[in-house]
CSV table of C-alpha atoms and ligand atoms in Angstrom, one decimal:
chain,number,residue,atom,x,y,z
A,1,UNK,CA,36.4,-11.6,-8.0
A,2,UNK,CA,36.2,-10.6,-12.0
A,3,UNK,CA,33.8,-11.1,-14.2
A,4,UNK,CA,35.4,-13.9,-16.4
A,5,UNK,CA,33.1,-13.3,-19.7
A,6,UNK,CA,34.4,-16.8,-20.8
A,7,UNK,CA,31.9,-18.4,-18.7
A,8,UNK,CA,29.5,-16.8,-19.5
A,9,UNK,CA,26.3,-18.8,-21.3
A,10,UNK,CA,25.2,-16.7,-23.9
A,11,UNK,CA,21.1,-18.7,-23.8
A,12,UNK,CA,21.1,-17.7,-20.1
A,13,UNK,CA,22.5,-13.7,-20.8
A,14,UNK,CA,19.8,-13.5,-23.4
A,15,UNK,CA,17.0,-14.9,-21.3
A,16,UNK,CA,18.0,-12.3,-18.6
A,17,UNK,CA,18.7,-9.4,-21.1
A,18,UNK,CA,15.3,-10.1,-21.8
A,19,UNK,CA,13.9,-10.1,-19.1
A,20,UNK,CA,15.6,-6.9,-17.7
A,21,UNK,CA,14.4,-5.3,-20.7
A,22,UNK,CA,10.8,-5.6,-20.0
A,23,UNK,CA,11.1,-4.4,-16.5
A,24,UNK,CA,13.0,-1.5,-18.5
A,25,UNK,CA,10.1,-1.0,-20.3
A,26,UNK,CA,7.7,-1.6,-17.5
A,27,UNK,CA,9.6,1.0,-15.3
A,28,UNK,CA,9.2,3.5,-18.0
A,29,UNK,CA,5.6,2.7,-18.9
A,30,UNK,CA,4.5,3.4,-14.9
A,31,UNK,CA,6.0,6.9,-15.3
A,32,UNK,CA,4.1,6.8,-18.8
A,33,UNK,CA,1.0,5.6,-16.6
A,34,UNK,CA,1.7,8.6,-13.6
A,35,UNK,CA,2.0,11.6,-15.9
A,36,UNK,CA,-1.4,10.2,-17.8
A,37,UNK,CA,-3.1,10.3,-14.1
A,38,UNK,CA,-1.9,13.4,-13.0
A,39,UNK,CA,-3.1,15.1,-16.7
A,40,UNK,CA,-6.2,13.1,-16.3
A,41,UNK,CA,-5.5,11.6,-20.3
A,42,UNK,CA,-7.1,8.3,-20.3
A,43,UNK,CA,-10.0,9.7,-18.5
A,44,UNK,CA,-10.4,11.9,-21.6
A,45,UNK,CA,-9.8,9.1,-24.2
A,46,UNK,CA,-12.0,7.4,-22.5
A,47,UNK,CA,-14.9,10.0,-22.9
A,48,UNK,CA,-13.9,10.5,-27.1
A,49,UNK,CA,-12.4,6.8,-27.8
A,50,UNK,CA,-11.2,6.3,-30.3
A,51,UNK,CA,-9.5,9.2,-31.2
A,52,UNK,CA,-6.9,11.3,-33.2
A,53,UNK,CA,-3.8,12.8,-30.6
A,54,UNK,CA,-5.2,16.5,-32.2
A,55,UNK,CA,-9.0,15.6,-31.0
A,56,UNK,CA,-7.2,14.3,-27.4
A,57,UNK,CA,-5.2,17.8,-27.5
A,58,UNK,CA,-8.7,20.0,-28.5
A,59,UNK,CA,-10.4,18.5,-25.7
A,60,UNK,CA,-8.0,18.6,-22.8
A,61,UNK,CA,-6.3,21.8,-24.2
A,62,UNK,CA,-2.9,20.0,-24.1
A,63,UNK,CA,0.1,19.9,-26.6
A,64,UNK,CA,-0.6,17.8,-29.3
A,65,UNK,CA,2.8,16.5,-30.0
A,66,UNK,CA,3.5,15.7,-26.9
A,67,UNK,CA,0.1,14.0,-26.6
A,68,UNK,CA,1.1,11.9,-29.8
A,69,UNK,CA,4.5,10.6,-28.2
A,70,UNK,CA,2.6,10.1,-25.0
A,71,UNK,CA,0.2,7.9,-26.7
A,72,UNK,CA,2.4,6.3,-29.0
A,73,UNK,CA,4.6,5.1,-25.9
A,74,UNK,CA,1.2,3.7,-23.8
A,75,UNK,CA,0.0,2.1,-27.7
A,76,UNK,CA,3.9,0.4,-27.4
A,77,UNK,CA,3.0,-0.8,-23.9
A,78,UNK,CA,-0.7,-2.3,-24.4
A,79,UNK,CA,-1.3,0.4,-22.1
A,80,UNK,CA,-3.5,2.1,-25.0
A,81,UNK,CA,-5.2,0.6,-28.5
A,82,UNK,CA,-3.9,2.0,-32.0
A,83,UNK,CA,-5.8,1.4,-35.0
A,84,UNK,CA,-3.3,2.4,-37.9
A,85,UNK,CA,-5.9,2.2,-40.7
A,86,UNK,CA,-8.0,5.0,-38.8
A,87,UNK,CA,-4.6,6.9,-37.2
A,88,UNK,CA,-6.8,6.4,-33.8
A,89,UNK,CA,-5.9,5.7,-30.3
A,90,UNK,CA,-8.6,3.8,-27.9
A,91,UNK,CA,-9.2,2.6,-24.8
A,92,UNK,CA,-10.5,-0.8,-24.2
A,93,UNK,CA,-13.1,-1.4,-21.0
A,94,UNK,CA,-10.0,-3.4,-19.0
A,95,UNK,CA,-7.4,-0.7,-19.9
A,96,UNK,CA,-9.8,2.1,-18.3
A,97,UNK,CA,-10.0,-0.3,-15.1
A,98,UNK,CA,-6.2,-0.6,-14.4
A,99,UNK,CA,-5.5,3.3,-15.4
A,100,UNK,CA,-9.0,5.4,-14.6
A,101,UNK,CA,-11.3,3.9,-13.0
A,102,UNK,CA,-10.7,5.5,-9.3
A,103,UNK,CA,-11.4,3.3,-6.6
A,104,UNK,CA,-11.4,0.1,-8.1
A,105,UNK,CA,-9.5,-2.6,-6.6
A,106,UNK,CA,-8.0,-3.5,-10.0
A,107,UNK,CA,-7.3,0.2,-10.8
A,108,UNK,CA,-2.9,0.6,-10.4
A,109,UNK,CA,-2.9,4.6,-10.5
A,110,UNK,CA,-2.3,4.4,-6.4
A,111,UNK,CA,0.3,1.8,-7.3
A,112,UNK,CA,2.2,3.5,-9.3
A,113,UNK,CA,2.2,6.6,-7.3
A,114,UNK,CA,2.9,4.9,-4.4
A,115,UNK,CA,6.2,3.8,-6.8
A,116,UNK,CA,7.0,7.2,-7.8
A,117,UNK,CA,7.3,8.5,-4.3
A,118,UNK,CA,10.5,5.7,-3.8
A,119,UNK,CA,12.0,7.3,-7.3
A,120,UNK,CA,11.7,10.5,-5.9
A,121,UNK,CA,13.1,9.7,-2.4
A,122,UNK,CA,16.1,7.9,-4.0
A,123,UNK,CA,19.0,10.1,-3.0
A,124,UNK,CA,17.6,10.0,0.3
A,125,UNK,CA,17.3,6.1,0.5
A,126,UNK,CA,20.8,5.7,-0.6
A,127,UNK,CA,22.1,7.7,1.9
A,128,UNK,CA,20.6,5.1,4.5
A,129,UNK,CA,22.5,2.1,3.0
A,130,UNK,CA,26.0,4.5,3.7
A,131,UNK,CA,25.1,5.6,7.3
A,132,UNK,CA,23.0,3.0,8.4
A,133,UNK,CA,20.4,5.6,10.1
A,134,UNK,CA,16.5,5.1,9.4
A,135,UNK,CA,14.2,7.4,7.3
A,136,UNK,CA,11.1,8.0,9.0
A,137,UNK,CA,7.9,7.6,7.1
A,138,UNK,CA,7.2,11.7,7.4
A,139,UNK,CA,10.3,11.9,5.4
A,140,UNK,CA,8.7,10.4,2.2
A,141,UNK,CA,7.3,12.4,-0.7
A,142,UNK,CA,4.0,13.0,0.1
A,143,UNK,CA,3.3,10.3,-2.8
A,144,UNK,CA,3.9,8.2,-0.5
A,145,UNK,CA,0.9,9.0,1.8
A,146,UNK,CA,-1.5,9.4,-1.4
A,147,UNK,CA,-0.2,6.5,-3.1
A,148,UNK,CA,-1.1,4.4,0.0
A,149,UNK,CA,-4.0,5.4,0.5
A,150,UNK,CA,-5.2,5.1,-3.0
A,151,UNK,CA,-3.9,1.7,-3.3
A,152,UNK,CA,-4.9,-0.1,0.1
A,153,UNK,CA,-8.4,2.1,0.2
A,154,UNK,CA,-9.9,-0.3,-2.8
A,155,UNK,CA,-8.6,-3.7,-1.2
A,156,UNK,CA,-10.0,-2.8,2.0
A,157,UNK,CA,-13.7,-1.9,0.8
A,158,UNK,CA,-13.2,-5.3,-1.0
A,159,UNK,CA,-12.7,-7.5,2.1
A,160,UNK,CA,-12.5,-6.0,5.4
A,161,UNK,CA,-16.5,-6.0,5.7
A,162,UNK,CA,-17.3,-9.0,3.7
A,163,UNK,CA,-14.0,-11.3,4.8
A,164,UNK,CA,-11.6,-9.9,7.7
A,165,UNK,CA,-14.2,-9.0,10.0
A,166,UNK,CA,-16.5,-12.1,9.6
A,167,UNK,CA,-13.1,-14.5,10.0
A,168,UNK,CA,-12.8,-13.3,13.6
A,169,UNK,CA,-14.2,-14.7,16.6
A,170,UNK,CA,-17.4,-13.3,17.7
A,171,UNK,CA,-15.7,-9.3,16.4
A,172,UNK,CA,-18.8,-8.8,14.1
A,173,UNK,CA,-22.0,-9.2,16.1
A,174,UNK,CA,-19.9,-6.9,18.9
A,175,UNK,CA,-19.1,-4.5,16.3
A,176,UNK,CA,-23.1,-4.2,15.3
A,177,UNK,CA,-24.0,-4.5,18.9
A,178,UNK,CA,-21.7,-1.2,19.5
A,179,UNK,CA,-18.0,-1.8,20.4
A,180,UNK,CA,-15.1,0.2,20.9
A,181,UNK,CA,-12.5,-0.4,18.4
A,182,UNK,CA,-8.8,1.1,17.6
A,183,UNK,CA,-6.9,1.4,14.6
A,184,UNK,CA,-3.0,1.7,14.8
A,185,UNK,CA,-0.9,2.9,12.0
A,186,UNK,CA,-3.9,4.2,10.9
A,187,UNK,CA,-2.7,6.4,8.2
A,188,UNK,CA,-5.4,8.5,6.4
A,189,UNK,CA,-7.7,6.4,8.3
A,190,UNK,CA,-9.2,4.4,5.4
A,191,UNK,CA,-9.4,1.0,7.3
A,192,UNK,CA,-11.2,3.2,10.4
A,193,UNK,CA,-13.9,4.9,8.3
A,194,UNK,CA,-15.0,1.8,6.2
A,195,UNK,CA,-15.5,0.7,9.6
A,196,UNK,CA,-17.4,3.1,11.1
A,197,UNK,CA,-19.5,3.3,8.0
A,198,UNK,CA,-20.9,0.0,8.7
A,199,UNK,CA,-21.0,-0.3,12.6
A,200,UNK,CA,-22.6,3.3,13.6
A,201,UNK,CA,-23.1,2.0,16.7
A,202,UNK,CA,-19.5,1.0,17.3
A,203,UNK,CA,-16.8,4.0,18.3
A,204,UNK,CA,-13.8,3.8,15.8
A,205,UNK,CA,-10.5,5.7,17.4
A,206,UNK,CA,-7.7,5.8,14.9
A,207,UNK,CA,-4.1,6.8,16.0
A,208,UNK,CA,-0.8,7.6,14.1
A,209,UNK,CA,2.3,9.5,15.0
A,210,UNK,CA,2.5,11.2,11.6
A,211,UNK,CA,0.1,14.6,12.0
A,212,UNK,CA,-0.3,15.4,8.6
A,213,UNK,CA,-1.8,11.6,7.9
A,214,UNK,CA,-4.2,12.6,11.1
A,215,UNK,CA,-5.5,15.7,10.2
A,216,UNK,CA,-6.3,13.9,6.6
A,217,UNK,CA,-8.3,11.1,8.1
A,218,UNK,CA,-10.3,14.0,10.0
A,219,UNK,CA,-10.9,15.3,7.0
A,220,UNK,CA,-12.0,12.4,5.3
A,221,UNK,CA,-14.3,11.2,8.3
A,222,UNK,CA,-16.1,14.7,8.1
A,223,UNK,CA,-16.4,13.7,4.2
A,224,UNK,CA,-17.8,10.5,4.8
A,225,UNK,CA,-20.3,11.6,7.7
A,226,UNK,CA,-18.4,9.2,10.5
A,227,UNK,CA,-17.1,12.4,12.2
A,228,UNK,CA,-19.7,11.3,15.3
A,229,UNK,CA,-18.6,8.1,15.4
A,230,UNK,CA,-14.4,8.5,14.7
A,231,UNK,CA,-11.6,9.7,16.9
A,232,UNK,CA,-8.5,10.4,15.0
A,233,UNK,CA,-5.3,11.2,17.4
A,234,UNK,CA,-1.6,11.9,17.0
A,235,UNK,CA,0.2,9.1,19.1
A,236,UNK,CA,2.7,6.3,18.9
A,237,UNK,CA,1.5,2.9,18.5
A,238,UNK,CA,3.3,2.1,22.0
A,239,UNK,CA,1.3,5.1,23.8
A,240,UNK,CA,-2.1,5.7,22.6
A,241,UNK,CA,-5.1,6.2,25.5
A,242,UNK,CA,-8.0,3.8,26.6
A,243,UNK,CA,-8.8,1.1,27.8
A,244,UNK,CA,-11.3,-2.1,27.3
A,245,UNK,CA,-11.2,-2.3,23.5
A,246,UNK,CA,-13.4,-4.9,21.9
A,247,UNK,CA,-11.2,-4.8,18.9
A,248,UNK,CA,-7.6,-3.8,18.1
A,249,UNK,CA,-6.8,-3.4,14.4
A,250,UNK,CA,-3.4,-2.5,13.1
A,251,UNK,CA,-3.2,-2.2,8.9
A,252,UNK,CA,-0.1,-2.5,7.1
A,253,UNK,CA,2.1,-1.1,9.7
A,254,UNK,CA,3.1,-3.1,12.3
A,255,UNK,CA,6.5,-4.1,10.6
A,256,UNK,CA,6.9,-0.8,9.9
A,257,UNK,CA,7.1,-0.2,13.5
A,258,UNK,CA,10.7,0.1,15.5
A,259,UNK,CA,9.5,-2.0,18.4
A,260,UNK,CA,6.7,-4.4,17.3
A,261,UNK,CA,7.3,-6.0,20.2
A,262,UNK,CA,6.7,-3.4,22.2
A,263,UNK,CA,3.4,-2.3,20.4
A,264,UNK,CA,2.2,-6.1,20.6
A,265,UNK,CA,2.8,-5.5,25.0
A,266,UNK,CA,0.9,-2.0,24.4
A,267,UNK,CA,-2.4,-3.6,22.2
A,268,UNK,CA,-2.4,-6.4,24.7
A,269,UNK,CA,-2.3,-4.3,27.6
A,270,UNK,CA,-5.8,-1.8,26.3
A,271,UNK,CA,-7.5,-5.0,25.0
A,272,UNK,CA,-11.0,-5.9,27.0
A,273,UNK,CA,-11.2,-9.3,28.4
A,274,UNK,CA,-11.7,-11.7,25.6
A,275,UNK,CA,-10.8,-8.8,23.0
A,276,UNK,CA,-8.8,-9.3,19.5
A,277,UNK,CA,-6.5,-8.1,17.5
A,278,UNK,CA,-6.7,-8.4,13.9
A,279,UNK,CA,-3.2,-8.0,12.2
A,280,UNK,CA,-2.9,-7.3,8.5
A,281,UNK,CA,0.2,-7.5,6.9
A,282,UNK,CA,1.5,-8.0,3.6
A,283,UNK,CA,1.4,-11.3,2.0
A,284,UNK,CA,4.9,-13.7,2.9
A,285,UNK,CA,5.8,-17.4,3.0
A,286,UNK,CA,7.9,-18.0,6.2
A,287,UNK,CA,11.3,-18.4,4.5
A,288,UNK,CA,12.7,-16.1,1.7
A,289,UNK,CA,12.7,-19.0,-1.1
A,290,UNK,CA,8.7,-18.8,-0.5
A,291,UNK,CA,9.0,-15.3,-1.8
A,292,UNK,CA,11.1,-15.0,-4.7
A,293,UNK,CA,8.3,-14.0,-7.4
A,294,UNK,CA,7.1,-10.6,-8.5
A,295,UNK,CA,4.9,-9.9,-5.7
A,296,UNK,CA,7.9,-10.7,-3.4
A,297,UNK,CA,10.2,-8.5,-5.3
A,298,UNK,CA,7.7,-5.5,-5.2
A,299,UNK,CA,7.0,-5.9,-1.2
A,300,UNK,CA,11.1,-6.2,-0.5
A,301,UNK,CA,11.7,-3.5,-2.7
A,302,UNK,CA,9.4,-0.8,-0.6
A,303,UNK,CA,10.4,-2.7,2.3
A,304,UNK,CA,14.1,-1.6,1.4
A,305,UNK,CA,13.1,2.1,1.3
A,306,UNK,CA,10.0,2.3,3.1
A,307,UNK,CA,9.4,-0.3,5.8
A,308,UNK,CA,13.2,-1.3,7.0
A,309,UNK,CA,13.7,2.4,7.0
A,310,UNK,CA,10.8,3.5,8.9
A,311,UNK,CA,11.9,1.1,11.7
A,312,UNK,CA,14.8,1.6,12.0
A,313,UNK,CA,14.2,5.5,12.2
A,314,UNK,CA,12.6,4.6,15.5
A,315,UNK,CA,13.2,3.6,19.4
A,316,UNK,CA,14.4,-0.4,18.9
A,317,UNK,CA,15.1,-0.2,15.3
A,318,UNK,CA,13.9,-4.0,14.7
A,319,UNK,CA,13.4,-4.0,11.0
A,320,UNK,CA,11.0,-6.7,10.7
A,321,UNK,CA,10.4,-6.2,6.8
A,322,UNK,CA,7.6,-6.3,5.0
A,323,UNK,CA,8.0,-10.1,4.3
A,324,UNK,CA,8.1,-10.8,7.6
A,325,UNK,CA,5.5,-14.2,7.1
A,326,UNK,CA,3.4,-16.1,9.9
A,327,UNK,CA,5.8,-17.5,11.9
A,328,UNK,CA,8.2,-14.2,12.8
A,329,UNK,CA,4.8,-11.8,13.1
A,330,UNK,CA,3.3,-14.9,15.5
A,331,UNK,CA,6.9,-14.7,17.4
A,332,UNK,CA,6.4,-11.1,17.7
A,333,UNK,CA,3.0,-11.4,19.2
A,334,UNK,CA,4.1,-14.0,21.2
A,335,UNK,CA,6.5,-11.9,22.9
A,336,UNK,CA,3.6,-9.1,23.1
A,337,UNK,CA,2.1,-10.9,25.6
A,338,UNK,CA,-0.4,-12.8,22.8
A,339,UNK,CA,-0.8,-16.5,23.5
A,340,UNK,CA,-3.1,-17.4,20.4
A,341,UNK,CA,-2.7,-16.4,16.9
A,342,UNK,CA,-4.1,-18.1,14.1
A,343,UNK,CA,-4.4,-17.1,10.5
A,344,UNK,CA,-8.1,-15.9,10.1
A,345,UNK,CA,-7.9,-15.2,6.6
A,346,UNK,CA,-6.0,-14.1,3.6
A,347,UNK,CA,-5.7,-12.9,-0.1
A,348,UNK,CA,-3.0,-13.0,-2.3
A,349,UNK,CA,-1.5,-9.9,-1.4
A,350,UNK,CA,-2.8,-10.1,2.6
A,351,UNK,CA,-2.3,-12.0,5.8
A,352,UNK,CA,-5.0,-11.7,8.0
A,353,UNK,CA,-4.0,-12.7,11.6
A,354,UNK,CA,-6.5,-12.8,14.4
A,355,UNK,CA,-4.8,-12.7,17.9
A,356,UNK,CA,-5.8,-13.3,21.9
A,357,UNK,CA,-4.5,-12.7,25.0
B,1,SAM,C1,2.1,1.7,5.3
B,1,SAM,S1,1.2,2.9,6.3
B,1,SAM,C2,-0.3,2.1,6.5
B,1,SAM,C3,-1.4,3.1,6.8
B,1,SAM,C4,-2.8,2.6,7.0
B,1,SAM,N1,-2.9,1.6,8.1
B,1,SAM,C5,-3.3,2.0,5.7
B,1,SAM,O1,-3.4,0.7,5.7
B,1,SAM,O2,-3.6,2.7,4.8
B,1,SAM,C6,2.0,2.7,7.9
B,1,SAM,C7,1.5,3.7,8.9
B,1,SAM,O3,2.1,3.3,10.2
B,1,SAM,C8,2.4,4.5,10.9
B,1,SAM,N2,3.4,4.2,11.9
B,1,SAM,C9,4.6,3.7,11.7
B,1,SAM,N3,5.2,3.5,12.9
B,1,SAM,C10,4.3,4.0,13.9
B,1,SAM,C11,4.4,4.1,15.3
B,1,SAM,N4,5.4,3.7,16.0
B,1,SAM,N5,3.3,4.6,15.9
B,1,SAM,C12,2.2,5.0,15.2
B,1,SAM,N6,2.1,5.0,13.9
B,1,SAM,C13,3.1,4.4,13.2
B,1,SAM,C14,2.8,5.5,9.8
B,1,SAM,O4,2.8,6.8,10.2
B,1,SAM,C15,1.9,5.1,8.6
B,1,SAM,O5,0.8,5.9,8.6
């Protein structure tokens, strides 16, 4: 089929020229945002708001012109404030949220980072669409890893303590009791050592396949003074040791998984009597109609080149997506061996499921 520009509306071209403009704009301003996080800028514009690009350049030793066109693209993108009268560029307390302020749930840098490492990887994740093969996760930029981290850390300190864990069944008064707990998928072990912050009677075992995410949760367990009470390990989710655990937790990663299924059997199978699984996955109505809005296009797009990748790079290949929704990751339990799942709780960009033998 040809284009046959005779049918096309020009009101509807417009509205979508506009509209693929701003993302344009919005894909240029997150590279804007990255370089300004790496050079630590609107930290200092922050400290000497408002200020001239020649006072930004004294201060951070930087090239002033390039620290003009640099802030003249983030003034452009709301990103920044200009004042013309003054020739000043500031920061306003909401700006410094979203582009300094480490940590916060509201801050984007891990975001963006997390975006960077997909530009970066892009030759690679082409490749995939050609030959069909999978990219496994240790593949990735390592902007990946950090990006992750930096972005989930914030949401978990926000809710797992005050709103996952108290959904579930009984988990919490185990937990402070002393309970024996295992995070899969763990990653840099951010979900584990919140954890075993708050429960220091509990044991927290964290396990991953990917060593180099391992040996940074160890690191930042020693950091946060859970060493005594964490267990990081380098194992697939379908082969990691115990037995009797009170509480299974698996963070953003079971539909990056080949065999989900298979994991489900595996968690069922080390669960004590009357244990649960809490499953948190990425927000997703059941059918793709439910998810065609911006949050939906930003958890397809990494699930093109992260997730779908990731699984498929691995025994099984299933591909669940990161859009999976309620009814497909309940089917996958299901076939785990779980016979209740219920939704426990959620945020806009979470699903928390809790799930029983
Ligand atoms: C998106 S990251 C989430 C990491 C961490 N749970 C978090 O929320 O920050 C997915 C993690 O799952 C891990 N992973 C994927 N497939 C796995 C498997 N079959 N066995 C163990 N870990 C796996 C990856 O190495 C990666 O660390």
């Amino acid at each position: 089929m040809t284009i046959r520009f005779k049918d096309v509306n020009p009101g509807q071209l417009e509205q979508l020229q506009g509209k693929v403009m701003g993302d344009v704009a919005g894909s240029l301003g997150l590279l804007m945002a990255y370089i300004g996080d790496k050079l630590d800028l609107y930290s200092a514009l922050l400290e000497i708001s408002p200020a001239t690009s020649q006072e930004l350049a004294e201060t951070t030793g930087m090239d002033e012109r390039y620290l003009r066109e640099w802030l003249s693209a983030n003034a452009a993108a709301g990103y920044v404030n200009f004042d013309g009268a003054m020739g000043k560029f500031s920061i306003s307390p909401e700006q410094a949220v979203i582009f300094a302020a480490e940590g916060h749930p509201a801050c984007m840098q891990g975001f963006f980072q997390a975006v960077m490492s997909v530009y970066i990887d892009e030759p690679k994740l082409t490749e995939v669409f050609r030959s069909g093969k999978g990219l496994p996760w240790s593949d990735h930029s390592p902007c990946l890893f950090c990006g992750t981290e930096r972005f989930f850390r914030p949401m978990y300190a926000m809710n797992l303590l005050d709103a996952w864990i108290p959904s579930l069944t009984g988990v919490k008064e185990k937990l402070e009791a002393g309970a024996r707990v295992a995070d899969i998928g763990c990653g840099h072990g951010s979900s584990t050592i919140i954890m075993a912050q708050a429960f220091p009677n509990s044991t927290f075992h964290g396990f991953d396949f990917h060593e180099p995410s391992v040996e940074h949760a160890r690191e930042r367990a020693r950091a946060a003074g859970v060493a005594s009470n964490t267990i990081f390990e380098v194992v697939k989710a379908k082969a990691y040791p115990g037995k009797n655990y009170d509480l299974v937790t698996v963070f953003d990663a079971l539909h990056d998984m080949g065999d989900p299924v298979g994991a489900a059997q595996h968690i069922a199978s080390t669960l004590a009597k009357d244990g649960s699984l809490m499953l948190v996955e990425p927000f997703a109505g059941d059918s793709l109609e439910e998810n065609l809005h911006p949050l939906g296009q930003i958890y397809y797009s990494f699930s093109t080149m992260v997730c779908v990748p990731a699984s498929k790079s691995q025994e099984v290949g299933l591909g669940l997506g990161a859009q999976a929704g309620q009814k497909k990751l309940t089917e996958v339990l299901n076939a785990g061996g779980f016979s209740q799942v219920r939704r426990a709780a959620e945020t806009a960009t979470n699903l928390v499921l809790e799930a029983k033998v």
